[in-house]
């Protein structure tokens, strides 16, 4: 057992040295972590090959009910893709994939560009701003709320709730936020049921059916809306923020991108590898005893797959701590791997590319204005609360 509870703020500020020391000792460890609800013991996978294999291993279940434990969000919200295994996962993903198509995402391109331009029109005359508040947050929250049909008047409250859910300050506030979220989503779904066809994604999910008449239940609709709203904006907020921070603290890389805009896709992908917005995949549970890299995992044990740790594994990526937008990043795990690969990956990439490219084009003198704000707490989301910039 490796006790990481003493790492505290160091693990929050920069977990990579900690993960590097763990990788030197082996790819899998039993660790003790400080979490909002107290101390938690789990298996932590830090090696790339082991993480990639674990992400696709059917013996590592996402449905914790198989171990007799149902987490808070599932109790209050309902079943959703990240806490389901086949055949239930297959059914749920099939239903949402009918509404959340690549064609629908690509049709959003002009709207994403328009929102980005409007946000920069409001931001740029001031000469300085917090980039999280001014661009990185409002862009994806506007896109996902418009896509799902969340009223504009609800979005400020939604931000407070969702941030507390993904990066809770303590167990009580996390529970309160989850209760509020469940109540809100129930009301939103009922309103859309009564309104008839609305043309938005949530309205389509309410009405979508398979050939055999299958459709999502209320609990499943609430769970799907919860997942799409949380995953559809929190991750993209921090992808944009982390990318801009990485570029501003690596001036040679920023200069290369400014000189050659075709490197933009590489900059987004390298950010996903080097400082992706998801530090660790959500918990998996051993449905049966198994071994990972020689470690014996007992039935019912928690397994935390370290995405940030795996993507700094020098056995997979040469000189892994170097931020290099020309790097071949194929095979990175920022969006997961296997059947739980992120359904929203194309939308996240599209939003990040448009936001970063347009920002750099319209703010040629962009630079840091002060130290970034604190890194978010917890082991799930990796990003800063604020990013002061000027131009």
mmCIF file of C-alpha atoms in Angstrom:
data_model
loop_
_atom_site.group_PDB
_atom_site.id
_atom_site.type_symbol
_atom_site.label_atom_id
_atom_site.label_comp_id
_atom_site.label_asym_id
_atom_site.label_seq_id
_atom_site.Cartn_x
_atom_site.Cartn_y
_atom_site.Cartn_z
ATOM 1 C CA UNK A 1 0.000 0.000 0.000
ATOM 2 C CA UNK A 2 1.340 3.420 -1.012
ATOM 3 C CA UNK A 3 -0.068 6.292 1.042
ATOM 4 C CA UNK A 4 -0.663 9.367 -1.152
ATOM 5 C CA UNK A 5 -2.792 11.234 1.362
ATOM 6 C CA UNK A 6 0.239 13.272 2.405
ATOM 7 C CA UNK A 7 0.825 14.551 -1.148
ATOM 8 C CA UNK A 8 -2.216 16.804 -0.795
ATOM 9 C CA UNK A 9 -1.670 20.136 -2.508
ATOM 10 C CA UNK A 10 1.372 18.894 -4.455
ATOM 11 C CA UNK A 11 -0.749 16.199 -6.105
ATOM 12 C CA UNK A 12 -3.383 18.786 -6.921
ATOM 13 C CA UNK A 13 -0.942 21.368 -8.346
ATOM 14 C CA UNK A 14 1.200 18.968 -10.366
ATOM 15 C CA UNK A 15 0.489 15.233 -10.127
ATOM 16 C CA UNK A 16 2.984 14.259 -12.834
ATOM 17 C CA UNK A 17 6.104 13.914 -10.626
ATOM 18 C CA UNK A 18 4.104 11.720 -8.245
ATOM 19 C CA UNK A 19 2.896 9.534 -11.102
ATOM 20 C CA UNK A 20 6.439 9.353 -12.519
ATOM 21 C CA UNK A 21 7.767 8.030 -9.202
ATOM 22 C CA UNK A 22 4.991 5.451 -9.127
ATOM 23 C CA UNK A 23 5.759 4.338 -12.698
ATOM 24 C CA UNK A 24 9.387 3.814 -11.733
ATOM 25 C CA UNK A 25 8.210 1.321 -9.105
ATOM 26 C CA UNK A 26 5.725 -0.431 -11.396
ATOM 27 C CA UNK A 27 2.650 0.080 -13.579
ATOM 28 C CA UNK A 28 0.012 -0.806 -10.931
ATOM 29 C CA UNK A 29 -0.175 0.078 -7.224
ATOM 30 C CA UNK A 30 -2.500 -0.209 -4.268
ATOM 31 C CA UNK A 31 -2.810 3.374 -3.006
ATOM 32 C CA UNK A 32 -4.517 5.391 -0.298
ATOM 33 C CA UNK A 33 -6.000 8.708 -1.472
ATOM 34 C CA UNK A 34 -7.543 11.716 0.282
ATOM 35 C CA UNK A 35 -11.011 12.214 -1.239
ATOM 36 C CA UNK A 36 -13.866 14.620 -0.345
ATOM 37 C CA UNK A 37 -15.631 11.889 1.624
ATOM 38 C CA UNK A 38 -12.488 10.790 3.474
ATOM 39 C CA UNK A 39 -9.607 8.423 2.806
ATOM 40 C CA UNK A 40 -10.104 5.958 -0.068
ATOM 41 C CA UNK A 41 -8.109 2.855 -0.948
ATOM 42 C CA UNK A 42 -7.956 1.742 -4.565
ATOM 43 C CA UNK A 43 -5.783 0.194 -7.250
ATOM 44 C CA UNK A 44 -4.157 2.853 -9.441
ATOM 45 C CA UNK A 45 -2.932 1.962 -12.933
ATOM 46 C CA UNK A 46 -0.140 4.316 -14.085
ATOM 47 C CA UNK A 47 1.485 2.473 -17.022
ATOM 48 C CA UNK A 48 0.314 3.141 -20.575
ATOM 49 C CA UNK A 49 0.030 -0.450 -21.828
ATOM 50 C CA UNK A 50 -1.702 -1.564 -18.647
ATOM 51 C CA UNK A 51 -4.088 1.408 -18.698
ATOM 52 C CA UNK A 52 -5.058 0.852 -22.328
ATOM 53 C CA UNK A 53 -5.712 -2.823 -21.697
ATOM 54 C CA UNK A 54 -7.657 -2.107 -18.498
ATOM 55 C CA UNK A 55 -9.918 0.417 -20.243
ATOM 56 C CA UNK A 56 -11.126 -2.337 -22.573
ATOM 57 C CA UNK A 57 -11.110 -5.250 -20.101
ATOM 58 C CA UNK A 58 -14.677 -6.576 -19.621
ATOM 59 C CA UNK A 59 -13.671 -8.008 -16.233
ATOM 60 C CA UNK A 60 -13.418 -4.423 -14.962
ATOM 61 C CA UNK A 61 -17.070 -3.465 -14.654
ATOM 62 C CA UNK A 62 -18.510 0.040 -14.584
ATOM 63 C CA UNK A 63 -21.752 -1.050 -12.912
ATOM 64 C CA UNK A 64 -20.874 -0.951 -9.216
ATOM 65 C CA UNK A 65 -24.156 -2.665 -8.320
ATOM 66 C CA UNK A 66 -22.367 -5.910 -9.146
ATOM 67 C CA UNK A 67 -20.291 -5.320 -6.017
ATOM 68 C CA UNK A 68 -23.276 -4.291 -3.884
ATOM 69 C CA UNK A 69 -22.448 -0.566 -3.954
ATOM 70 C CA UNK A 70 -24.426 2.139 -5.772
ATOM 71 C CA UNK A 71 -22.704 5.566 -5.920
ATOM 72 C CA UNK A 72 -24.477 8.782 -5.021
ATOM 73 C CA UNK A 73 -24.987 10.107 -8.541
ATOM 74 C CA UNK A 74 -26.545 6.852 -9.719
ATOM 75 C CA UNK A 75 -28.839 6.738 -6.678
ATOM 76 C CA UNK A 76 -30.134 10.251 -7.319
ATOM 77 C CA UNK A 77 -29.840 10.639 -11.087
ATOM 78 C CA UNK A 78 -30.276 7.177 -12.600
ATOM 79 C CA UNK A 79 -28.338 4.810 -14.828
ATOM 80 C CA UNK A 80 -26.122 6.301 -17.560
ATOM 81 C CA UNK A 81 -23.411 5.131 -19.946
ATOM 82 C CA UNK A 82 -20.449 5.560 -17.606
ATOM 83 C CA UNK A 83 -21.981 3.287 -14.961
ATOM 84 C CA UNK A 84 -23.363 0.589 -17.261
ATOM 85 C CA UNK A 85 -21.964 -2.619 -18.754
ATOM 86 C CA UNK A 86 -23.157 -4.672 -21.726
ATOM 87 C CA UNK A 87 -25.868 -5.474 -22.610
ATOM 88 C CA UNK A 88 -27.331 -2.416 -20.873
ATOM 89 C CA UNK A 89 -24.486 -0.176 -22.051
ATOM 90 C CA UNK A 90 -24.896 -1.426 -25.621
ATOM 91 C CA UNK A 91 -28.613 -0.587 -25.536
ATOM 92 C CA UNK A 92 -28.135 2.888 -24.014
ATOM 93 C CA UNK A 93 -25.294 3.854 -26.354
ATOM 94 C CA UNK A 94 -27.284 2.646 -29.347
ATOM 95 C CA UNK A 95 -30.243 4.829 -28.387
ATOM 96 C CA UNK A 96 -28.203 8.005 -27.795
ATOM 97 C CA UNK A 97 -26.033 7.435 -30.877
ATOM 98 C CA UNK A 98 -29.193 7.662 -33.011
ATOM 99 C CA UNK A 99 -29.601 11.279 -31.871
ATOM 100 C CA UNK A 100 -25.956 12.306 -31.262
ATOM 101 C CA UNK A 101 -24.550 11.794 -34.753
ATOM 102 C CA UNK A 102 -21.405 13.071 -36.488
ATOM 103 C CA UNK A 103 -23.646 14.895 -38.947
ATOM 104 C CA UNK A 104 -25.370 16.719 -36.108
ATOM 105 C CA UNK A 105 -22.002 17.688 -34.594
ATOM 106 C CA UNK A 106 -20.626 18.982 -37.904
ATOM 107 C CA UNK A 107 -23.749 21.081 -38.427
ATOM 108 C CA UNK A 108 -22.760 22.929 -35.235
ATOM 109 C CA UNK A 109 -19.548 24.314 -36.775
ATOM 110 C CA UNK A 110 -20.984 27.695 -37.931
ATOM 111 C CA UNK A 111 -22.803 28.174 -34.636
ATOM 112 C CA UNK A 112 -19.656 27.388 -32.609
ATOM 113 C CA UNK A 113 -17.718 29.898 -34.707
ATOM 114 C CA UNK A 114 -20.421 32.531 -34.179
ATOM 115 C CA UNK A 115 -20.495 32.007 -30.396
ATOM 116 C CA UNK A 116 -16.684 32.197 -30.280
ATOM 117 C CA UNK A 117 -16.645 35.429 -32.290
ATOM 118 C CA UNK A 118 -19.348 36.988 -30.106
ATOM 119 C CA UNK A 119 -17.463 36.079 -26.907
ATOM 120 C CA UNK A 120 -14.231 37.545 -28.286
ATOM 121 C CA UNK A 121 -16.059 40.675 -29.483
ATOM 122 C CA UNK A 122 -17.081 41.233 -25.875
ATOM 123 C CA UNK A 123 -13.699 40.279 -24.393
ATOM 124 C CA UNK A 124 -11.053 41.827 -26.626
ATOM 125 C CA UNK A 125 -11.790 45.567 -26.164
ATOM 126 C CA UNK A 126 -10.883 45.243 -22.464
ATOM 127 C CA UNK A 127 -7.272 44.250 -23.111
ATOM 128 C CA UNK A 128 -7.265 41.655 -20.340
ATOM 129 C CA UNK A 129 -9.587 38.954 -19.008
ATOM 130 C CA UNK A 130 -9.924 35.673 -17.191
ATOM 131 C CA UNK A 131 -9.965 33.342 -20.170
ATOM 132 C CA UNK A 132 -11.933 30.673 -18.288
ATOM 133 C CA UNK A 133 -14.799 33.044 -17.506
ATOM 134 C CA UNK A 134 -14.680 34.899 -20.819
ATOM 135 C CA UNK A 135 -14.221 32.084 -23.359
ATOM 136 C CA UNK A 136 -13.312 28.589 -22.137
ATOM 137 C CA UNK A 137 -16.420 28.228 -19.978
ATOM 138 C CA UNK A 138 -19.183 30.107 -21.840
ATOM 139 C CA UNK A 139 -18.434 28.546 -25.249
ATOM 140 C CA UNK A 140 -18.992 24.860 -24.407
ATOM 141 C CA UNK A 141 -21.773 25.549 -21.906
ATOM 142 C CA UNK A 142 -23.643 27.563 -24.551
ATOM 143 C CA UNK A 143 -23.104 24.861 -27.179
ATOM 144 C CA UNK A 144 -24.186 21.915 -25.024
ATOM 145 C CA UNK A 145 -27.139 23.794 -23.528
ATOM 146 C CA UNK A 146 -28.362 24.832 -26.971
ATOM 147 C CA UNK A 147 -27.807 21.301 -28.251
ATOM 148 C CA UNK A 148 -29.815 19.768 -25.393
ATOM 149 C CA UNK A 149 -32.345 22.566 -25.094
ATOM 150 C CA UNK A 150 -31.466 24.015 -21.661
ATOM 151 C CA UNK A 151 -32.979 27.520 -21.226
ATOM 152 C CA UNK A 152 -30.446 30.356 -21.166
ATOM 153 C CA UNK A 153 -31.798 31.620 -17.839
ATOM 154 C CA UNK A 154 -30.767 28.342 -16.144
ATOM 155 C CA UNK A 155 -27.116 28.306 -17.206
ATOM 156 C CA UNK A 156 -25.535 30.347 -14.398
ATOM 157 C CA UNK A 157 -27.061 28.082 -11.755
ATOM 158 C CA UNK A 158 -26.138 25.048 -13.829
ATOM 159 C CA UNK A 159 -22.473 26.101 -13.769
ATOM 160 C CA UNK A 160 -22.393 26.223 -9.982
ATOM 161 C CA UNK A 161 -24.053 22.829 -9.664
ATOM 162 C CA UNK A 162 -21.932 21.042 -12.268
ATOM 163 C CA UNK A 163 -18.604 22.345 -10.959
ATOM 164 C CA UNK A 164 -19.456 21.096 -7.473
ATOM 165 C CA UNK A 165 -20.410 17.691 -8.887
ATOM 166 C CA UNK A 166 -17.152 17.101 -10.812
ATOM 167 C CA UNK A 167 -14.754 18.862 -8.415
ATOM 168 C CA UNK A 168 -16.470 18.736 -5.022
ATOM 169 C CA UNK A 169 -15.107 20.661 -2.068
ATOM 170 C CA UNK A 170 -16.581 18.160 0.402
ATOM 171 C CA UNK A 171 -19.041 15.271 0.575
ATOM 172 C CA UNK A 172 -21.995 17.359 1.818
ATOM 173 C CA UNK A 173 -21.743 19.946 -0.962
ATOM 174 C CA UNK A 174 -21.373 17.185 -3.543
ATOM 175 C CA UNK A 175 -24.565 15.512 -2.321
ATOM 176 C CA UNK A 176 -26.491 18.790 -2.243
ATOM 177 C CA UNK A 177 -25.382 19.640 -5.781
ATOM 178 C CA UNK A 178 -26.352 16.190 -7.067
ATOM 179 C CA UNK A 179 -29.811 16.449 -5.439
ATOM 180 C CA UNK A 180 -30.361 19.867 -7.066
ATOM 181 C CA UNK A 181 -29.182 18.531 -10.412
ATOM 182 C CA UNK A 182 -31.565 15.534 -10.255
ATOM 183 C CA UNK A 183 -34.515 17.773 -9.429
ATOM 184 C CA UNK A 184 -33.645 20.199 -12.202
ATOM 185 C CA UNK A 185 -33.290 17.506 -14.861
ATOM 186 C CA UNK A 186 -36.582 15.876 -13.892
ATOM 187 C CA UNK A 187 -38.370 19.180 -14.375
ATOM 188 C CA UNK A 188 -36.612 19.893 -17.668
ATOM 189 C CA UNK A 189 -37.543 16.494 -19.107
ATOM 190 C CA UNK A 190 -41.166 16.828 -18.004
ATOM 191 C CA UNK A 191 -41.373 20.277 -19.617
ATOM 192 C CA UNK A 192 -40.067 18.863 -22.891
ATOM 193 C CA UNK A 193 -42.459 15.907 -22.783
ATOM 194 C CA UNK A 194 -45.365 18.326 -22.525
ATOM 195 C CA UNK A 195 -44.011 20.719 -25.152
ATOM 196 C CA UNK A 196 -43.956 18.206 -27.997
ATOM 197 C CA UNK A 197 -41.150 18.069 -30.605
ATOM 198 C CA UNK A 198 -38.564 20.770 -29.840
ATOM 199 C CA UNK A 199 -35.793 19.980 -32.347
ATOM 200 C CA UNK A 200 -33.114 19.749 -29.645
ATOM 201 C CA UNK A 201 -31.142 16.661 -28.646
ATOM 202 C CA UNK A 202 -32.948 16.063 -25.357
ATOM 203 C CA UNK A 203 -36.303 16.310 -27.099
ATOM 204 C CA UNK A 204 -35.085 13.800 -29.677
ATOM 205 C CA UNK A 205 -33.854 11.451 -26.935
ATOM 206 C CA UNK A 206 -37.282 11.581 -25.276
ATOM 207 C CA UNK A 207 -38.885 10.472 -28.517
ATOM 208 C CA UNK A 208 -36.229 8.265 -30.104
ATOM 209 C CA UNK A 209 -37.111 4.584 -30.452
ATOM 210 C CA UNK A 210 -35.495 1.521 -31.978
ATOM 211 C CA UNK A 211 -37.114 -0.740 -34.530
ATOM 212 C CA UNK A 212 -38.541 -2.892 -31.738
ATOM 213 C CA UNK A 213 -40.075 0.102 -29.944
ATOM 214 C CA UNK A 214 -37.430 0.426 -27.200
ATOM 215 C CA UNK A 215 -36.974 3.891 -25.715
ATOM 216 C CA UNK A 216 -35.305 5.557 -22.738
ATOM 217 C CA UNK A 217 -37.099 5.546 -19.373
ATOM 218 C CA UNK A 218 -37.305 8.668 -17.186
ATOM 219 C CA UNK A 219 -34.338 7.506 -15.066
ATOM 220 C CA UNK A 220 -32.341 6.758 -18.219
ATOM 221 C CA UNK A 221 -33.237 10.110 -19.787
ATOM 222 C CA UNK A 222 -32.173 11.917 -16.622
ATOM 223 C CA UNK A 223 -28.935 9.933 -16.526
ATOM 224 C CA UNK A 224 -28.217 10.618 -20.192
ATOM 225 C CA UNK A 225 -28.903 14.353 -19.818
ATOM 226 C CA UNK A 226 -26.682 14.413 -16.721
ATOM 227 C CA UNK A 227 -23.811 12.740 -18.549
ATOM 228 C CA UNK A 228 -24.094 14.871 -21.692
ATOM 229 C CA UNK A 229 -24.348 18.136 -19.762
ATOM 230 C CA UNK A 230 -21.461 17.356 -17.411
ATOM 231 C CA UNK A 231 -19.146 15.610 -19.871
ATOM 232 C CA UNK A 232 -20.238 17.892 -22.701
ATOM 233 C CA UNK A 233 -18.925 21.040 -21.128
ATOM 234 C CA UNK A 234 -16.651 20.476 -18.081
ATOM 235 C CA UNK A 235 -14.093 18.541 -20.111
ATOM 236 C CA UNK A 236 -14.076 21.037 -22.997
ATOM 237 C CA UNK A 237 -13.731 24.019 -20.641
ATOM 238 C CA UNK A 238 -10.523 22.532 -19.306
ATOM 239 C CA UNK A 239 -9.260 21.307 -22.676
ATOM 240 C CA UNK A 240 -9.404 24.914 -23.948
ATOM 241 C CA UNK A 241 -7.923 26.338 -20.738
ATOM 242 C CA UNK A 242 -5.143 23.761 -20.517
ATOM 243 C CA UNK A 243 -4.235 24.217 -24.192
ATOM 244 C CA UNK A 244 -3.933 27.997 -23.938
ATOM 245 C CA UNK A 245 -1.953 27.714 -20.692
ATOM 246 C CA UNK A 246 0.409 25.167 -22.256
ATOM 247 C CA UNK A 247 0.987 27.364 -25.309
ATOM 248 C CA UNK A 248 1.565 30.528 -23.277
ATOM 249 C CA UNK A 249 4.114 28.753 -21.080
ATOM 250 C CA UNK A 250 5.890 27.222 -24.118
ATOM 251 C CA UNK A 251 6.622 30.262 -26.314
ATOM 252 C CA UNK A 252 8.505 28.299 -28.990
ATOM 253 C CA UNK A 253 5.461 26.061 -29.489
ATOM 254 C CA UNK A 254 3.154 29.079 -29.590
ATOM 255 C CA UNK A 255 5.392 30.771 -32.169
ATOM 256 C CA UNK A 256 5.401 27.621 -34.298
ATOM 257 C CA UNK A 257 1.609 27.470 -34.227
ATOM 258 C CA UNK A 258 1.280 31.154 -35.095
ATOM 259 C CA UNK A 259 3.629 30.623 -38.042
ATOM 260 C CA UNK A 260 1.793 27.525 -39.267
ATOM 261 C CA UNK A 261 -1.922 27.222 -38.544
ATOM 262 C CA UNK A 262 -1.948 23.627 -39.834
ATOM 263 C CA UNK A 263 -0.363 22.707 -36.481
ATOM 264 C CA UNK A 264 -3.594 23.583 -34.669
ATOM 265 C CA UNK A 265 -4.930 20.024 -34.688
ATOM 266 C CA UNK A 266 -1.583 18.828 -33.323
ATOM 267 C CA UNK A 267 -1.737 21.434 -30.550
ATOM 268 C CA UNK A 268 -5.166 20.185 -29.456
ATOM 269 C CA UNK A 269 -4.081 16.532 -29.551
ATOM 270 C CA UNK A 270 -0.832 17.197 -27.696
ATOM 271 C CA UNK A 271 -2.772 19.053 -25.002
ATOM 272 C CA UNK A 272 -5.046 16.025 -24.677
ATOM 273 C CA UNK A 273 -1.967 13.864 -24.145
ATOM 274 C CA UNK A 274 0.215 16.223 -22.102
ATOM 275 C CA UNK A 275 -2.387 17.844 -19.824
ATOM 276 C CA UNK A 276 -5.758 16.397 -20.752
ATOM 277 C CA UNK A 277 -8.916 17.543 -18.951
ATOM 278 C CA UNK A 278 -9.631 14.106 -17.416
ATOM 279 C CA UNK A 279 -6.911 13.075 -14.966
ATOM 280 C CA UNK A 280 -8.305 9.636 -14.135
ATOM 281 C CA UNK A 281 -11.066 7.581 -15.690
ATOM 282 C CA UNK A 282 -14.127 7.031 -13.508
ATOM 283 C CA UNK A 283 -13.930 3.986 -11.240
ATOM 284 C CA UNK A 284 -14.089 0.433 -12.444
ATOM 285 C CA UNK A 285 -14.794 -2.600 -10.258
ATOM 286 C CA UNK A 286 -13.321 -6.068 -10.567
ATOM 287 C CA UNK A 287 -16.253 -8.336 -11.469
ATOM 288 C CA UNK A 288 -13.960 -11.303 -10.844
ATOM 289 C CA UNK A 289 -10.435 -11.801 -9.526
ATOM 290 C CA UNK A 290 -7.780 -10.819 -12.078
ATOM 291 C CA UNK A 291 -4.141 -9.862 -12.398
ATOM 292 C CA UNK A 292 -2.771 -6.665 -13.913
ATOM 293 C CA UNK A 293 0.978 -6.575 -14.440
ATOM 294 C CA UNK A 294 1.475 -9.153 -11.710
ATOM 295 C CA UNK A 295 -0.792 -7.450 -9.154
ATOM 296 C CA UNK A 296 -3.685 -9.561 -7.851
ATOM 297 C CA UNK A 297 -6.928 -7.592 -7.984
ATOM 298 C CA UNK A 298 -9.651 -9.052 -5.774
ATOM 299 C CA UNK A 299 -13.279 -9.361 -6.787
ATOM 300 C CA UNK A 300 -15.074 -6.120 -5.940
ATOM 301 C CA UNK A 301 -11.875 -4.054 -5.706
ATOM 302 C CA UNK A 302 -11.924 -0.509 -7.101
ATOM 303 C CA UNK A 303 -9.578 0.216 -9.988
ATOM 304 C CA UNK A 304 -8.656 3.782 -10.973
ATOM 305 C CA UNK A 305 -7.077 4.068 -14.415
ATOM 306 C CA UNK A 306 -4.666 7.000 -14.512
ATOM 307 C CA UNK A 307 -5.057 8.680 -17.902
ATOM 308 C CA UNK A 308 -2.698 11.550 -17.027
ATOM 309 C CA UNK A 309 -0.146 9.080 -15.664
ATOM 310 C CA UNK A 310 -0.351 6.724 -18.642
ATOM 311 C CA UNK A 311 0.106 9.537 -21.146
ATOM 312 C CA UNK A 312 3.411 10.565 -19.585
ATOM 313 C CA UNK A 313 4.775 6.983 -19.855
ATOM 314 C CA UNK A 314 8.134 7.189 -21.626
ATOM 315 C CA UNK A 315 7.667 3.634 -22.867
ATOM 316 C CA UNK A 316 4.893 4.900 -25.147
ATOM 317 C CA UNK A 317 5.745 8.575 -25.772
ATOM 318 C CA UNK A 318 9.385 9.635 -26.098
ATOM 319 C CA UNK A 319 10.432 12.484 -23.791
ATOM 320 C CA UNK A 320 6.887 12.466 -22.399
ATOM 321 C CA UNK A 321 7.156 15.563 -20.203
ATOM 322 C CA UNK A 322 7.973 17.743 -23.218
ATOM 323 C CA UNK A 323 5.038 19.646 -24.751
ATOM 324 C CA UNK A 324 5.487 19.254 -28.521
ATOM 325 C CA UNK A 325 2.652 20.138 -30.914
ATOM 326 C CA UNK A 326 4.415 18.292 -33.762
ATOM 327 C CA UNK A 327 4.428 15.021 -31.801
ATOM 328 C CA UNK A 328 2.695 11.906 -33.135
ATOM 329 C CA UNK A 329 0.040 11.570 -30.435
ATOM 330 C CA UNK A 330 -1.846 8.662 -31.971
ATOM 331 C CA UNK A 331 -2.975 6.239 -29.307
ATOM 332 C CA UNK A 332 -3.396 8.799 -26.516
ATOM 333 C CA UNK A 333 -6.060 7.874 -23.979
ATOM 334 C CA UNK A 334 -7.615 11.260 -23.231
ATOM 335 C CA UNK A 335 -11.008 10.108 -24.515
ATOM 336 C CA UNK A 336 -10.640 6.592 -23.144
ATOM 337 C CA UNK A 337 -10.493 3.349 -25.098
ATOM 338 C CA UNK A 338 -12.856 0.481 -25.824
ATOM 339 C CA UNK A 339 -16.646 0.536 -25.517
ATOM 340 C CA UNK A 340 -16.586 3.560 -23.184
ATOM 341 C CA UNK A 341 -14.644 5.736 -25.637
ATOM 342 C CA UNK A 342 -16.059 9.266 -25.306
ATOM 343 C CA UNK A 343 -19.124 9.790 -27.463
ATOM 344 C CA UNK A 344 -18.494 13.553 -27.448
ATOM 345 C CA UNK A 345 -14.864 13.466 -28.642
ATOM 346 C CA UNK A 346 -15.646 14.986 -32.084
ATOM 347 C CA UNK A 347 -17.561 17.868 -30.483
ATOM 348 C CA UNK A 348 -14.784 18.568 -27.955
ATOM 349 C CA UNK A 349 -12.151 18.626 -30.702
ATOM 350 C CA UNK A 350 -14.294 20.893 -32.884
ATOM 351 C CA UNK A 351 -14.951 23.411 -30.102
ATOM 352 C CA UNK A 352 -11.337 23.474 -28.901
ATOM 353 C CA UNK A 353 -9.943 23.929 -32.416
ATOM 354 C CA UNK A 354 -12.286 26.811 -33.220
ATOM 355 C CA UNK A 355 -11.786 28.520 -29.841
ATOM 356 C CA UNK A 356 -7.985 28.313 -29.801
ATOM 357 C CA UNK A 357 -7.494 29.107 -33.473
ATOM 358 C CA UNK A 358 -9.814 32.124 -33.399
ATOM 359 C CA UNK A 359 -8.331 33.419 -30.132
ATOM 360 C CA UNK A 360 -4.764 33.307 -31.438
ATOM 361 C CA UNK A 361 -5.814 34.909 -34.726
ATOM 362 C CA UNK A 362 -7.641 37.789 -33.055
ATOM 363 C CA UNK A 363 -5.283 38.335 -30.090
ATOM 364 C CA UNK A 364 -1.763 38.281 -31.572
ATOM 365 C CA UNK A 365 -0.153 39.639 -28.404
ATOM 366 C CA UNK A 366 -1.777 37.124 -26.065
ATOM 367 C CA UNK A 367 0.219 36.460 -22.900
ATOM 368 C CA UNK A 368 -0.303 35.541 -19.267
ATOM 369 C CA UNK A 369 -1.386 38.458 -17.090
ATOM 370 C CA UNK A 370 -0.797 36.740 -13.726
ATOM 371 C CA UNK A 371 -0.370 33.274 -12.280
ATOM 372 C CA UNK A 372 -3.214 30.895 -13.175
ATOM 373 C CA UNK A 373 -5.771 30.196 -10.466
ATOM 374 C CA UNK A 374 -5.681 27.064 -8.331
ATOM 375 C CA UNK A 375 -6.044 23.664 -9.933
ATOM 376 C CA UNK A 376 -9.411 22.007 -9.416
ATOM 377 C CA UNK A 377 -9.666 19.611 -6.460
ATOM 378 C CA UNK A 378 -10.285 15.899 -6.788
ATOM 379 C CA UNK A 379 -8.890 13.179 -9.027
ATOM 380 C CA UNK A 380 -11.269 13.458 -11.996
ATOM 381 C CA UNK A 381 -11.000 16.823 -13.771
ATOM 382 C CA UNK A 382 -7.676 18.537 -14.494
ATOM 383 C CA UNK A 383 -7.874 22.276 -15.035
ATOM 384 C CA UNK A 384 -7.449 25.702 -13.438
ATOM 385 C CA UNK A 385 -10.199 27.809 -11.906
ATOM 386 C CA UNK A 386 -8.964 30.966 -13.637
ATOM 387 C CA UNK A 387 -6.512 31.932 -16.388
ATOM 388 C CA UNK A 388 -5.661 35.675 -16.383
ATOM 389 C CA UNK A 389 -4.479 36.830 -19.839
ATOM 390 C CA UNK A 390 -3.821 40.121 -21.638
ATOM 391 C CA UNK A 391 -3.104 41.128 -25.221
#
